[in-house]
Amino acid sequence: MQESLKLCKSWSSEEDDAGYLDVAVSEVKHPPPELSPMPEGLTSHQVVRRHILGSIIQSERSYLESLRRILQEYHRPLMEADPRILSPRKIRPIFYRIREITQCHSMFQIALASRVAEWDSTEKIGDLFVASFSKSMVLDVYSDYVNNFTNAMALIKKACMSKPAFLDFLKKKQASSVDRITLYGLMVKPIQRFPQFILLLQDMLKNTPKGHVDRLPLQLALTELEVLAEKLNEQKRVADQIAETQQLARSVSDRLLSKQLNSEQGSLVLCETLIETVYGERGQVLKSKERKVFLFDDVLICANINVKGPPDISSLVPVGPKYTIKWSAPLLQVQVVEVGQEGSQSKDTLFQQSGAKRPSGRAILGPPRLYQELQELQHDLSVVEEVTLLVGTLEGTYQNLNTTVAQDWCLALQRLIRIKEEQIQSANKCRLRLQVPGRPDKSGRPVSFMVVFNTPNPLSKISWVNRLHLAKIALREENSPGWLCGEDEGKTTAPFWYPLLACHINIHFCLLKLEAALHNPVHCALLGFSAASTSLPQGYLWVAGGAEGSQGQIEIFSLNRPIPRAVKSLQVDSPVRCLEYVPLPSPTDEVESGVHKTPSAIGSNICVGLDDGRVLVYGSVDTAAQCLLTLHNPEGCPVLCLKHSSRFLFAGLRNGTMMVYGRNNSDDLWDPESRRCVSLGTEPVRTLLVLDDSVWASCGNSVTVMEISSFNKQKFEVHPDPLVSVAHMACAGGGVWMAFSEGSSIRLFHTETLELLQEINISTRSTLQNTGQKSMRVTSLLICQGLLWVGTAQGLIITLPVSKLEGIPKITGKGMISLNAHCGPVDFLAATTSSLSPELLKRDSVGDSPDSACGVEDRSDNSSQESLQPSSSYQGEGRGKGRGVLLQYKLRSTSGLPGRPLTALGDEASDSSLESLEHSVEDGSIYELSDDPEMWVRGRTCERDGGRRDRVISAAVISGGKGFRRLKEGAAAGTRTSGEGLENILMVWQLPLTV
C-alpha cells in the first residue's frame, strides 16, 4: 500500500496546510471497492447487511467523486485560467480544506476496498469507521471547512457581483454538467456527509444481532460519528449565527444596539421568517408581510426583509437578505398573549401595529374576520332554530315548509360552524401574538402595541413560545452565569443552550434525609397550547424520605405550572427508601407475555419501598393516590431499590436478596403469591437496572445480570476493591454507567459484552473544589437528553456530554459544573420528561387557561388541576359530604365568544360525523372536589401512547438535598458539606423543548 501512494509535501504558506500530505491514489493499483456476488445460504440479516454495505460503497464513491469535481472542474481551471478570472488570493479561501478532505476519504476508500474484499469471511466494518474518523486530523480539516463555509459562500457571491467572468464561468460549468448541480450543491456535501454515515450505520446496527463480532464496533463507530457530527453542527450553527447577526448589525442605526449586536455578549437564540398580519376594525386584513424576527438572549428584534439580489446569482449560491430594523424591544417587556389571557396583561394603552388605537375585546385579538363570520353563523342558527319551532306549530302540511326541512337547515348551519371553528383552530395554532412596549404617549403613560405573526406551522409557534419563556429565565441572576465549562479553563458558558435553573423550592416537612423522587406523568387534556409550551413536563413529582427509627413521608408536587406546587402529603409507618413508577402495560407487552386482559380501571401505579420490608402500591395521583396493595418479604428486610419490567417487579433488599413479584392475571397489580427470592450475595442490593430482556442488580463490588425470561444469572466484577459497592447505575444506548460507594470515579460497561469501555474521575472535572477537601464521592447519577448528571457529596452537580444514539454513551467532553449547588450531599437526581402529543397540535389554543375551558372559575392562586382527594371521595354521589360528583362538561373552542352555543336537535344532530369535537361531552370524566370548592382535578388516567413517536419532548431535571448556595466564578466550593440544620431543597432545571 505504501508503494502505491505518491506523497508530496506542500510548503505553500499561503494555503496554510502545513502538516497535511497531498495524496494521489492510483485507481489502477487501488480500484474502488466492489462487492462480490452474493453467496448462497445467507440469513436474512446477512442479506440486509450486504445491501447496506452496498449503499455505503455507492454513497462514498459518489461523495468522493463530488469532491474531485470541485477540485478538477472548479479549483484547477480557476487557478490555471489565462487571463485570470480570480486571483489565487481569492480562490484559495473559497476552496479551503477541500483537498485535505479528499485525501482523508481517498485513504478511507482504500481501507474500505480491502474490508469489502473479505466481507464474506469477516462481516466487520464498524472498527474501520472508528479507525478512519476518530483521528484528530479529520476533525481539524472538517472544522476548518465548516467554519469557513459561510465565508466561502460570501466570497462567491461577492465575486459573482463584481466579476462577470466568474459568474459566466459558474453558469457554463453548471450547464455542461450531467446533473446540472451548482458549485454550492457540491460544496455543501461535506457538511451533510456525517449525518449520512450515521443513518447508514444505524441501519447496519439494527440488522446486526447480539453477539455478532461487528455489533460493539458499530456502536463505537456511531458514538465517534455522532460526536464528530455534533461538533461540526455546533460550529456551523455558531458560524451562521455570527454571519446573520453581522448582517443585521449593518442595518442598525442605533449605535447602542449595533454595539450590542457586534459584541460577544449578545447570543442569537432563534430567528425565523414569520408573516406579520394587521387587521382592520371589521376584521379585514389590511396588510400582510414577511418579517425576520430575531430572538437574542436579551432583546427581540423585528426586521423588514429587503430584495435578496439578482436571480442569476441566487440560482448559483444562496444570497443572504438585507434587513431594515422595524422595531426592537427588551425581552423582559415582551409578553405572549393568547386568547382568553388579555385581562391578565398590563392595562397599558393598546395599539395595533398600524398605529390605530384598538379595544381590548376578546374577539379582536383572534383572527377577527373568522370570529365575525362565526358569530354571524351562530346568529343565523339561533334564528333558524326559532323558525323551526314556529314551523312545528303550523296546522297545515306544505311540501317545502315542514319540520324536516327546517332541521336540515339547522344541520347545514352546524356544518358551516364546524368548518369555521376548524379554520379558527388552525389560525390560532400558527398565530403568535406579542405585546411589545412602545414609546410613552404625550401624558407619559406607557403604551404597548400588539403584533400578530403567522408561524409556518404549529411546531414553530410552540418553539417560539418556549424559547421566549426560557430566554427570560436565562436572564435571572442564578443563570447569569449558571454553569462553569471545564473546556474553557474557568470560562462560563452561554446560558440558554444549557439546562436553566427554573426555580428552587423548600420542602416543608421535617425529613432528615431525602431518599428518592420520581415523575408520575399525567397528560392533562385541559392544559392549553402555550401553557404546555412553557410549563414543566406534565404530571406530578413524588419526593420521599425519612430517618432511621421514624416514620416516612411522601410529598407530591404538581408540575403543570412553571413552578412546582405541593398538592398532597402522604404519611407511612416506616422511612421510605425508594420509589418506582409503573405505567399501564402496553398492548405490545401483553402480546409478548401471552396474556390478554380487559382494560383495568386501576391505571398506572407507584411502588414505594419501605425500611420495614414492605412495598406499598399506590394508585396514580389522578386517581386520588390511594394505597391499593401491600407486598411483604418474609424477613422484613429493608427495600433499598425497586425496578419493574412489563411482567415483574424487582425489589433489592439489604441482605443481598432480590425479590421478584409477577403480575396478577386478573388486573394490572402485582401478585403477592407469585413472590420469588433470588440470592445475589451477602452485601446489600443497592441499585437495580432493567434493560430490554435482563435486570442488572448490584451486590458489593459485583453486578449480576439476570435474564428475565429464564432467571439465568451471570455475575461480573466491576470494581477491584471488595470494600467498595456499586451505588448507582444509569443506562443509555449500549452502555451502563456505574458509580460507587467510595471514590470519585465512574465506569462505563457495555450492555452485551460487559466490557469496561471508559473510566472517568469526576474530581478532575471540578475547578471549584478546594485542594484541602477529600476527593469527591458520587451520590446520584442520571442520564437525560444527552447529558450524564452527577451529584456529589459536596453538593456540586456536574454534567458530562454523552452519546444520544444507539451507540455507546461515552463521555465526549470535559463537561460543566453548576454554579448552583446544595449545601450537603445531592440526595437524588430525577428526570421528568413528557411529550406534547400530536393531539395538542390539533387542539385549539383558545381557552388556554384550564379554568376557562370548562367554565370553572379558580379565583385562588392555585392550579385548577392540582388538588387531590382521598379515595373515598368519589365512591358515590350520596356518600359523605357529597364532594365526589360527576361533572358533565363541554370543551368549546369558541367558549369565550358572544352568541349562543350550538345545540343538538334530534338524533341526526348528535351524530359524530356532524358534531364538532369541541362541543361533545366527554363521557365518564370524574372531577374530584377538595375541601376548597374552587379547586378540582380531572380523575381519569392517562393512556399510554402505544408506541406513537411524538414530535415535541419536554424535559426537566430535579435535584434534592440540604440547602441552596450560589457558587462564585473561579472560587472554591467551600468546606460546608454537611447541610445539618438546613431545609431540604428541590432545584429544578428546565431544558429547551425538543421540537
XYZ file of N, CA, C and O in Angstrom, residues 345-456:
448
model
N -53.063 40.786 31.248
C -51.955 41.610 30.802
C -52.043 42.987 31.462
O -53.036 43.371 32.070
N -50.984 43.736 31.295
C -50.961 45.083 31.867
C -52.002 45.954 31.191
O -52.382 45.733 30.053
N -52.446 46.980 31.913
C -53.513 47.834 31.413
C -52.959 49.035 30.646
O -53.508 50.121 30.675
N -51.847 48.816 29.963
C -51.310 49.883 29.133
C -52.254 50.127 27.977
O -53.021 49.263 27.568
N -52.138 51.339 27.418
C -52.911 51.633 26.221
C -52.432 50.715 25.104
O -51.234 50.599 24.845
N -53.364 50.050 24.443
C -53.019 49.030 23.458
C -53.268 49.559 22.060
O -54.339 50.064 21.756
N -52.256 49.460 21.227
C -52.363 49.899 19.849
C -52.070 48.733 18.921
O -51.324 47.812 19.264
N -52.658 48.806 17.754
C -52.321 47.848 16.719
C -51.022 48.303 16.077
O -50.628 49.460 16.196
N -50.323 47.399 15.402
C -49.045 47.742 14.820
C -49.165 48.898 13.834
O -48.258 49.685 13.661
N -50.319 49.029 13.167
C -50.506 50.110 12.205
C -50.640 51.465 12.875
O -50.589 52.492 12.224
N -50.851 51.479 14.206
C -50.905 52.726 14.936
C -52.294 53.115 15.385
O -52.456 54.029 16.177
N -53.330 52.435 14.932
C -54.694 52.774 15.330
C -54.990 52.196 16.691
O -54.715 51.031 16.957
N -55.571 53.021 17.547
C -55.937 52.525 18.875
C -57.059 51.517 18.736
O -57.963 51.681 17.942
N -56.956 50.444 19.516
C -57.921 49.364 19.358
C -58.432 48.921 20.711
O -57.715 48.987 21.704
N -59.665 48.472 20.765
C -60.204 47.991 22.035
C -59.552 46.674 22.420
O -58.962 45.995 21.596
N -59.684 46.329 23.695
C -59.083 45.086 24.184
C -60.113 43.978 24.272
O -60.056 43.140 25.153
N -61.078 43.967 23.370
C -62.092 42.926 23.386
C -61.524 41.575 23.040
O -60.514 41.465 22.358
N -62.193 40.539 23.476
C -61.686 39.189 23.263
C -61.661 38.819 21.786
O -60.736 38.182 21.312
N -62.689 39.208 21.041
C -62.778 38.776 19.656
C -61.728 39.429 18.781
O -61.215 38.826 17.862
N -61.367 40.681 19.084
C -60.490 41.408 18.182
C -59.076 40.856 18.215
O -58.309 41.050 17.301
N -58.695 40.125 19.296
C -57.344 39.595 19.398
C -57.162 38.296 18.639
O -56.062 37.857 18.423
N -58.212 37.644 18.255
C -58.088 36.432 17.480
C -58.039 36.760 16.009
O -57.799 37.877 15.612
N -58.305 35.801 15.141
C -58.475 36.123 13.727
C -59.822 36.821 13.568
O -60.863 36.157 13.500
N -59.878 38.143 13.548
C -61.165 38.847 13.678
C -62.172 38.499 12.588
O -63.357 38.353 12.873
N -61.733 38.395 11.342
C -62.689 38.110 10.277
C -63.360 36.769 10.486
O -64.580 36.627 10.334
N -62.582 35.772 10.896
C -63.158 34.449 11.133
C -64.125 34.480 12.307
O -65.183 33.848 12.273
N -63.772 35.194 13.373
C -64.669 35.300 14.511
C -65.981 35.992 14.126
O -67.056 35.592 14.573
N -65.876 37.040 13.312
C -67.075 37.743 12.887
C -67.984 36.829 12.077
O -69.207 36.792 12.278
N -67.386 36.061 11.183
C -68.185 35.137 10.376
C -68.794 34.045 11.242
O -69.931 33.611 11.006
N -68.070 33.604 12.261
C -68.607 32.587 13.164
C -69.798 33.148 13.940
O -70.821 32.476 14.119
N -69.680 34.383 14.404
C -70.791 34.997 15.125
C -72.019 35.128 14.230
O -73.151 34.905 14.682
N -71.806 35.488 12.989
C -72.937 35.602 12.069
C -73.620 34.259 11.873
O -74.854 34.157 11.837
N -72.814 33.182 11.746
C -73.397 31.850 11.596
C -74.159 31.445 12.847
O -75.235 30.834 12.763
N -73.607 31.759 13.989
C -74.299 31.414 15.234
C -75.618 32.187 15.361
O -76.609 31.639 15.835
N -75.607 33.434 14.945
C -76.850 34.218 14.962
C -77.878 33.593 14.036
O -79.054 33.423 14.389
N -77.429 33.226 12.839
C -78.362 32.625 11.880
C -78.906 31.303 12.401
O -80.085 30.977 12.196
N -78.070 30.526 13.077
C -78.539 29.259 13.619
C -79.615 29.504 14.679
O -80.612 28.779 14.736
N -79.418 30.510 15.514
C -80.423 30.818 16.530
C -81.754 31.205 15.885
O -82.825 30.769 16.333
N -81.673 32.002 14.835
C -82.894 32.399 14.135
C -83.584 31.195 13.530
O -84.809 31.008 13.634
N -82.800 30.324 12.876
C -83.378 29.151 12.230
C -83.987 28.215 13.270
O -85.023 27.576 13.014
N -83.381 28.110 14.445
C -83.961 27.278 15.495
C -85.330 27.815 15.912
O -86.272 27.045 16.142
N -85.423 29.137 16.031
C -86.715 29.731 16.368
C -87.735 29.507 15.249
O -88.906 29.217 15.507
N -87.257 29.628 13.997
C -88.150 29.368 12.864
C -88.626 27.926 12.888
O -89.792 27.618 12.603
N -87.708 27.023 13.255
C -88.082 25.603 13.312
C -89.189 25.385 14.331
O -90.135 24.610 14.094
N -89.091 26.037 15.483
C -90.145 25.902 16.482
C -91.475 26.452 15.970
O -92.538 25.864 16.196
N -91.417 27.566 15.254
C -92.646 28.144 14.702
C -93.232 27.256 13.608
O -94.451 27.088 13.507
N -92.334 26.656 12.785
C -92.823 25.751 11.726
C -93.551 24.581 12.350
O -94.548 24.060 11.811
N -93.066 24.117 13.499
C -93.728 22.996 14.156
C -95.137 23.300 14.624
O -95.897 22.369 14.940
N -95.499 24.581 14.678
C -96.848 24.952 15.124
C -97.827 25.121 13.964
O -98.997 25.439 14.186
N -97.361 24.940 12.717
C -98.236 25.082 11.556
C -99.337 24.019 11.587
O -99.064 22.845 11.900
N -100.540 24.415 11.241
C -101.663 23.483 11.215
C -101.705 22.694 9.906
O -102.056 21.520 9.874
N -101.331 23.331 8.798
C -101.394 22.666 7.502
C -100.121 21.927 7.166
O -99.101 22.001 7.866
N -100.139 21.173 6.049
C -98.992 20.415 5.557
C -98.538 21.030 4.239
O -99.335 21.177 3.295
N -97.231 21.384 4.170
C -96.688 22.041 2.992
C -95.425 21.296 2.550
O -94.631 20.835 3.378
N -95.215 21.241 1.233
C -94.139 20.413 0.684
C -92.754 20.907 1.118
O -91.895 20.116 1.471
N -92.502 22.230 1.040
C -91.165 22.764 1.324
C -91.103 23.542 2.626
O -90.152 24.288 2.855
N -92.113 23.378 3.450
C -92.143 24.102 4.720
C -92.656 23.158 5.797
O -93.843 23.110 6.091
N -91.707 22.405 6.358
C -92.068 21.472 7.421
C -90.880 21.323 8.375
O -89.787 21.860 8.145
N -91.085 20.570 9.436
C -90.050 20.436 10.469
C -88.796 19.761 9.937
O -87.667 20.125 10.304
N -88.948 18.779 9.047
C -87.788 18.075 8.494
C -86.882 19.020 7.728
O -85.649 19.003 7.887
N -87.471 19.855 6.881
C -86.672 20.818 6.119
C -85.977 21.798 7.057
O -84.797 22.132 6.881
N -86.686 22.284 8.059
C -86.097 23.237 8.998
C -84.927 22.627 9.765
O -83.910 23.282 10.018
N -85.065 21.352 10.129
C -83.962 20.685 10.817
C -82.767 20.512 9.897
O -81.613 20.582 10.331
N -83.011 20.296 8.609
C -81.909 20.233 7.648
C -81.168 21.560 7.574
O -79.944 21.602 7.420
N -81.938 22.664 7.668
C -81.277 23.966 7.699
C -80.340 24.057 8.920
O -79.211 24.538 8.809
N -80.832 23.604 10.053
C -80.006 23.638 11.269
C -78.727 22.813 11.098
O -77.629 23.244 11.460
N -78.882 21.615 10.536
C -77.720 20.757 10.331
C -76.730 21.392 9.374
O -75.504 21.299 9.567
N -77.219 22.034 8.331
C -76.325 22.691 7.379
C -75.547 23.816 8.045
O -74.340 23.975 7.830
N -76.233 24.614 8.879
C -75.548 25.688 9.584
C -74.527 25.138 10.589
O -73.449 25.700 10.779
N -74.865 24.027 11.228
C -73.917 23.416 12.160
C -72.656 22.946 11.444
O -71.540 23.062 11.963
N -72.825 22.409 10.236
C -71.654 22.004 9.448
C -70.787 23.214 9.117
O -69.553 23.169 9.207
N -71.410 24.323 8.721
C -70.664 25.539 8.403
C -69.944 26.074 9.636
O -68.801 26.557 9.556
N -70.601 25.978 10.795
C -69.977 26.436 12.031
C -68.776 25.567 12.366
O -67.717 26.059 12.799
N -68.909 24.266 12.159
C -67.787 23.370 12.422
C -66.604 23.705 11.527
O -65.447 23.743 11.982
N -66.858 23.978 10.255
C -65.770 24.351 9.343
C -65.098 25.635 9.804
O -63.877 25.763 9.803
N -65.918 26.607 10.227
C -65.370 27.873 10.677
C -64.551 27.690 11.950
O -63.495 28.319 12.123
N -65.002 26.823 12.851
C -64.232 26.547 14.067
C -62.871 25.945 13.732
O -61.855 26.289 14.336
N -62.862 25.023 12.771
C -61.597 24.412 12.384
C -60.652 25.444 11.787
O -59.435 25.385 11.998
N -61.182 26.389 11.034
C -60.349 27.453 10.494
C -59.769 28.313 11.610
O -58.599 28.705 11.563
N -60.585 28.595 12.618
C -60.103 29.381 13.756
C -59.029 28.608 14.516
O -58.003 29.163 14.919
N -59.262 27.318 14.704
C -58.268 26.490 15.390
C -56.943 26.523 14.652
O -55.879 26.716 15.233
N -57.004 26.329 13.346
C -55.781 26.319 12.546
C -55.059 27.651 12.636
O -53.837 27.705 12.754
N -55.830 28.741 12.597
C -55.212 30.059 12.686
C -54.564 30.282 14.048
O -53.467 30.830 14.150
N -55.214 29.845 15.128
C -54.670 30.061 16.464
C -53.425 29.226 16.704
O -52.512 29.649 17.404
N -53.396 28.034 16.148
C -52.237 27.174 16.362
C -50.986 27.740 15.711
O -49.879 27.410 16.119
N -51.133 28.548 14.689
C -50.000 29.122 13.981
C -49.908 30.629 14.175
O -49.244 31.308 13.388
N -50.598 31.152 15.185
C -50.633 32.592 15.374
C -49.924 32.961 16.660
O -50.305 32.527 17.735
N -48.873 33.739 16.522
C -48.074 34.190 17.656
C -48.389 35.655 17.920
O -48.082 36.524 17.098
N -49.024 35.934 19.066
C -49.397 37.301 19.418
C -48.439 37.817 20.491
O -48.301 37.198 21.546
N -47.814 38.928 20.206
C -46.851 39.504 21.129
C -47.273 40.914 21.509
O -47.619 41.724 20.642
N -47.251 41.199 22.799
C -47.478 42.556 23.282
C -46.113 43.185 23.519
O -45.322 42.727 24.348
N -45.824 44.248 22.746
C -44.496 44.846 22.708
C -44.583 46.274 23.222
O -45.506 47.012 22.859
N -43.639 46.707 24.062
C -43.681 48.086 24.574
C -43.347 49.085 23.470
O -42.472 48.863 22.641
N -44.074 50.192 23.474
C -43.803 51.280 22.546
C -43.380 52.529 23.297
O -43.119 52.501 24.508
N -43.326 53.640 22.602
C -42.974 54.897 23.245
C -44.154 55.420 24.062
O -45.301 55.285 23.645
N -43.892 56.033 25.214
C -44.988 56.590 26.024
C -45.747 57.674 25.252
O -45.207 58.318 24.356
N -47.016 57.831 25.602
C -47.798 58.869 24.936
C -47.439 60.243 25.514
O -46.529 60.380 26.342
N -48.165 61.279 25.076
C -47.831 62.644 25.470
C -47.943 62.867 26.972
O -47.233 63.697 27.544
N -48.845 62.110 27.605
C -49.007 62.264 29.053
C -48.019 61.420 29.852
O -48.036 61.439 31.073
N -47.181 60.651 29.162
C -46.200 59.817 29.842
C -46.676 58.431 30.183
O -45.946 57.638 30.793
N -47.903 58.112 29.824
C -48.437 56.772 30.105
C -47.754 55.743 29.213
O -47.471 56.007 28.044
N -47.489 54.570 29.764
C -46.868 53.530 28.927
C -47.822 53.068 27.836
O -49.030 52.947 28.052
N -47.273 52.848 26.687
C -48.058 52.425 25.531
C -47.447 51.139 24.991
O -46.228 51.008 24.877
N -48.268 50.189 24.688
C -47.796 48.950 24.070
C -48.640 48.682 22.834
O -49.743 49.194 22.698
N -48.095 47.896 21.954
C -48.831 47.540 20.746
C -48.794 46.035 20.560
O -47.883 45.350 21.040
N -49.804 45.536 19.883
C -49.938 44.108 19.645
C -49.437 43.774 18.240
O -49.841 44.408 17.269
N -48.549 42.818 18.163
C -48.041 42.336 16.886
C -48.506 40.907 16.711
O -48.381 40.093 17.629
N -49.066 40.606 15.551
C -49.566 39.260 15.269
C -48.734 38.669 14.144
O -48.677 39.208 13.037
N -48.071 37.538 14.447
C -47.269 36.834 13.450
C -47.909 35.489 13.145
O -48.399 34.800 14.053
N -47.889 35.104 11.893
C -48.267 33.751 11.492
C -47.003 32.913 11.372
O -46.077 33.279 10.632
N -46.937 31.811 12.095
C -45.789 30.915 12.013
C -46.024 29.872 10.920
O -47.171 29.601 10.551
N -44.968 29.283 10.377
C -45.136 28.306 9.290
C -45.969 27.099 9.681
O -46.655 26.521 8.836
